[in-house]
PDB file of C-alpha atoms in Angstrom:
ATOM      1  CA  MET A   1      78.837  87.165  83.650  1.00  0.00           C
ATOM      2  CA  ARG A   2      76.936  90.444  83.609  1.00  0.00           C
ATOM      3  CA  PRO A   3      79.226  93.407  84.206  1.00  0.00           C
ATOM      4  CA  LEU A   4      78.747  95.260  87.464  1.00  0.00           C
ATOM      5  CA  LEU A   5      79.919  98.728  88.308  1.00  0.00           C
ATOM      6  CA  PRO A   6      83.679  98.188  88.509  1.00  0.00           C
ATOM      7  CA  LEU A   7      85.305  99.437  91.661  1.00  0.00           C
ATOM      8  CA  ILE A   8      88.833  99.378  93.013  1.00  0.00           C
ATOM      9  CA  LEU A   9      91.538  96.894  93.742  1.00  0.00           C
ATOM     10  CA  GLY A  10      93.496  99.814  94.925  1.00  0.00           C
ATOM     11  CA  LEU A  11      97.112 100.798  94.714  1.00  0.00           C
ATOM     12  CA  ALA A  12      97.301 104.358  95.952  1.00  0.00           C
ATOM     13  CA  SER A  13     100.084 106.412  94.435  1.00  0.00           C
ATOM     14  CA  LEU A  14     102.536 108.046  96.768  1.00  0.00           C
ATOM     15  CA  SER A  15     102.737 111.027  94.437  1.00  0.00           C
ATOM     16  CA  SER A  16      98.982 111.605  94.277  1.00  0.00           C
ATOM     17  CA  PRO A  17      97.257 110.170  97.332  1.00  0.00           C
ATOM     18  CA  VAL A  18      93.531 109.621  97.318  1.00  0.00           C
ATOM     19  CA  VAL A  19      91.943 109.789 100.729  1.00  0.00           C
ATOM     20  CA  ALA A  20      88.925 107.595 101.290  1.00  0.00           C
ATOM     21  CA  GLN A  21      87.022 107.123 104.509  1.00  0.00           C
ATOM     22  CA  THR A  22      87.109 103.439 105.356  1.00  0.00           C
ATOM     23  CA  SER A  23      85.492 103.525 108.773  1.00  0.00           C
ATOM     24  CA  ALA A  24      81.858 102.718 109.394  1.00  0.00           C
ATOM     25  CA  PRO A  25      79.363 105.331 108.249  1.00  0.00           C
ATOM     26  CA  PRO A  26      78.482 108.043 110.735  1.00  0.00           C
ATOM     27  CA  SER A  27      75.929 107.001 113.356  1.00  0.00           C
ATOM     28  CA  LYS A  28      73.968 110.211 112.891  1.00  0.00           C
ATOM     29  CA  PRO A  29      72.833 111.650 109.576  1.00  0.00           C
ATOM     30  CA  CYS A  30      75.703 113.267 107.692  1.00  0.00           C
ATOM     31  CA  CYS A  31      73.715 114.890 104.927  1.00  0.00           C
ATOM     32  CA  ARG A  32      70.896 117.412 104.789  1.00  0.00           C
ATOM     33  CA  ASP A  33      69.142 115.893 101.775  1.00  0.00           C
ATOM     34  CA  LEU A  34      69.331 113.329  98.974  1.00  0.00           C
ATOM     35  CA  GLY A  35      71.218 115.780  96.761  1.00  0.00           C
ATOM     36  CA  GLU A  36      74.020 115.999  99.317  1.00  0.00           C
ATOM     37  CA  VAL A  37      74.109 112.200  99.677  1.00  0.00           C
ATOM     38  CA  ARG A  38      74.408 111.854  95.899  1.00  0.00           C
ATOM     39  CA  ALA A  39      77.102 114.521  95.709  1.00  0.00           C
ATOM     40  CA  ARG A  40      79.165 112.619  98.294  1.00  0.00           C
ATOM     41  CA  ILE A  41      78.646 109.366  96.402  1.00  0.00           C
ATOM     42  CA  ASP A  42      79.788 111.112  93.206  1.00  0.00           C
ATOM     43  CA  GLY A  43      82.942 112.248  95.009  1.00  0.00           C
ATOM     44  CA  ILE A  44      83.646 108.696  96.125  1.00  0.00           C
ATOM     45  CA  ASP A  45      83.043 107.465  92.569  1.00  0.00           C
ATOM     46  CA  ASP A  46      85.607 109.998  91.344  1.00  0.00           C
ATOM     47  CA  GLN A  47      88.166 108.613  93.825  1.00  0.00           C
ATOM     48  CA  ILE A  48      87.371 105.066  92.696  1.00  0.00           C
ATOM     49  CA  LEU A  49      87.820 106.047  89.048  1.00  0.00           C
ATOM     50  CA  HIS A  50      91.175 107.661  89.842  1.00  0.00           C
ATOM     51  CA  LEU A  51      92.338 104.450  91.547  1.00  0.00           C
ATOM     52  CA  MET A  52      91.087 102.333  88.644  1.00  0.00           C
ATOM     53  CA  ALA A  53      93.142 104.436  86.232  1.00  0.00           C
ATOM     54  CA  GLU A  54      96.181 103.957  88.428  1.00  0.00           C
ATOM     55  CA  ARG A  55      95.486 100.219  88.649  1.00  0.00           C
ATOM     56  CA  SER A  56      95.259 100.130  84.855  1.00  0.00           C
ATOM     57  CA  ARG A  57      98.774 101.541  84.583  1.00  0.00           C
ATOM     58  CA  TYR A  58     100.082  98.772  86.862  1.00  0.00           C
ATOM     59  CA  VAL A  59      98.209  96.132  84.859  1.00  0.00           C
ATOM     60  CA  ARG A  60      99.981  97.386  81.718  1.00  0.00           C
ATOM     61  CA  GLN A  61     103.301  97.134  83.559  1.00  0.00           C
ATOM     62  CA  ALA A  62     102.493  93.566  84.637  1.00  0.00           C
ATOM     63  CA  GLY A  63     101.961  92.699  80.982  1.00  0.00           C
ATOM     64  CA  ARG A  64     105.622  93.398  80.311  1.00  0.00           C
ATOM     65  CA  PHE A  65     106.560  90.422  82.474  1.00  0.00           C
ATOM     66  CA  LYS A  66     104.143  87.948  80.921  1.00  0.00           C
ATOM     67  CA  THR A  67     105.460  85.649  78.238  1.00  0.00           C
ATOM     68  CA  SER A  68     102.307  84.968  76.190  1.00  0.00           C
ATOM     69  CA  ALA A  69      98.576  85.622  75.929  1.00  0.00           C
ATOM     70  CA  ALA A  70      98.034  82.381  77.827  1.00  0.00           C
ATOM     71  CA  THR A  71      99.696  83.885  80.902  1.00  0.00           C
ATOM     72  CA  VAL A  72      97.351  86.898  81.050  1.00  0.00           C
ATOM     73  CA  ARG A  73      94.732  85.113  83.156  1.00  0.00           C
ATOM     74  CA  ASP A  74      96.095  83.745  86.427  1.00  0.00           C
ATOM     75  CA  GLU A  75      93.317  81.851  88.200  1.00  0.00           C
ATOM     76  CA  ALA A  76      95.347  81.309  91.359  1.00  0.00           C
ATOM     77  CA  ARG A  77      96.048  85.056  91.594  1.00  0.00           C
ATOM     78  CA  ILE A  78      92.364  85.847  91.041  1.00  0.00           C
ATOM     79  CA  ARG A  79      91.370  83.446  93.843  1.00  0.00           C
ATOM     80  CA  ARG A  80      93.910  85.098  96.188  1.00  0.00           C
ATOM     81  CA  ILE A  81      92.648  88.574  95.301  1.00  0.00           C
ATOM     82  CA  LEU A  82      89.023  87.643  95.895  1.00  0.00           C
ATOM     83  CA  ALA A  83      89.750  85.882  99.193  1.00  0.00           C
ATOM     84  CA  ARG A  84      91.705  88.922 100.423  1.00  0.00           C
ATOM     85  CA  ILE A  85      88.949  91.293  99.307  1.00  0.00           C
ATOM     86  CA  ARG A  86      86.243  89.232 101.036  1.00  0.00           C
ATOM     87  CA  GLU A  87      88.196  89.279 104.302  1.00  0.00           C
ATOM     88  CA  LYS A  88      88.864  93.013 104.117  1.00  0.00           C
ATOM     89  CA  ALA A  89      85.259  93.774 103.167  1.00  0.00           C
ATOM     90  CA  ALA A  90      83.963  91.921 106.210  1.00  0.00           C
ATOM     91  CA  ARG A  91      86.317  93.912 108.459  1.00  0.00           C
ATOM     92  CA  GLU A  92      85.156  97.181 106.865  1.00  0.00           C
ATOM     93  CA  GLY A  93      81.463  96.409 107.289  1.00  0.00           C
ATOM     94  CA  LEU A  94      80.874  95.809 103.569  1.00  0.00           C
ATOM     95  CA  SER A  95      79.079  92.726 102.327  1.00  0.00           C
ATOM     96  CA  PRO A  96      81.773  90.263 101.163  1.00  0.00           C
ATOM     97  CA  ASP A  97      79.405  89.185  98.375  1.00  0.00           C
ATOM     98  CA  VAL A  98      79.078  92.750  97.073  1.00  0.00           C
ATOM     99  CA  ALA A  99      82.846  93.265  97.288  1.00  0.00           C
ATOM    100  CA  GLU A 100      83.584  89.992  95.503  1.00  0.00           C
ATOM    101  CA  ALA A 101      81.062  90.612  92.718  1.00  0.00           C
ATOM    102  CA  THR A 102      82.438  94.111  92.167  1.00  0.00           C
ATOM    103  CA  PHE A 103      86.078  93.033  92.160  1.00  0.00           C
ATOM    104  CA  ARG A 104      85.333  90.014  90.001  1.00  0.00           C
ATOM    105  CA  ALA A 105      83.780  92.343  87.392  1.00  0.00           C
ATOM    106  CA  MET A 106      86.761  94.690  87.587  1.00  0.00           C
ATOM    107  CA  VAL A 107      89.317  91.889  87.286  1.00  0.00           C
ATOM    108  CA  GLU A 108      87.417  90.483  84.298  1.00  0.00           C
ATOM    109  CA  GLY A 109      87.468  93.898  82.635  1.00  0.00           C
ATOM    110  CA  PHE A 110      91.184  94.427  83.187  1.00  0.00           C
ATOM    111  CA  THR A 111      91.974  90.863  82.113  1.00  0.00           C
ATOM    112  CA  ALA A 112      90.001  91.338  78.890  1.00  0.00           C
ATOM    113  CA  GLU A 113      91.849  94.606  78.217  1.00  0.00           C
ATOM    114  CA  GLU A 114      95.208  92.947  78.813  1.00  0.00           C
ATOM    115  CA  ALA A 115      94.239  90.082  76.473  1.00  0.00           C
ATOM    116  CA  ARG A 116      93.366  92.639  73.758  1.00  0.00           C
ATOM    117  CA  GLN A 117      96.843  94.120  74.145  1.00  0.00           C
ATOM    118  CA  TRP A 118      98.333  90.702  73.335  1.00  0.00           C
ATOM    119  CA  GLN A 119      96.201  90.479  70.190  1.00  0.00           C
ATOM    120  CA  ARG A 120      97.643  93.691  68.742  1.00  0.00           C
TER     121      ARG A 120
END
């Protein structure tokens, strides 16, 4: 599978909250020019990256409870994650296909990283 831009699964920390707008985009233009649009996208990307780093810390914690490399990949859990993400995406006005492809890429990346930890 070709990697896509990984996004979030999202566990926001209580100690360092990240605020993201999850409502539909504004009905009137919110930006004066393409530079402003890109700057706002960059800010969102920064929030996503912060959440991915936090997610990574939880993935490492989950590894403590796994008994072998064979238990790293949990297909049933992946199916539940993707089903939940598709439902939430539809409610948020995001294409479920885009959300699933993005999360699938992220889960694959984190799973591969966790598998490498077992090889060390």
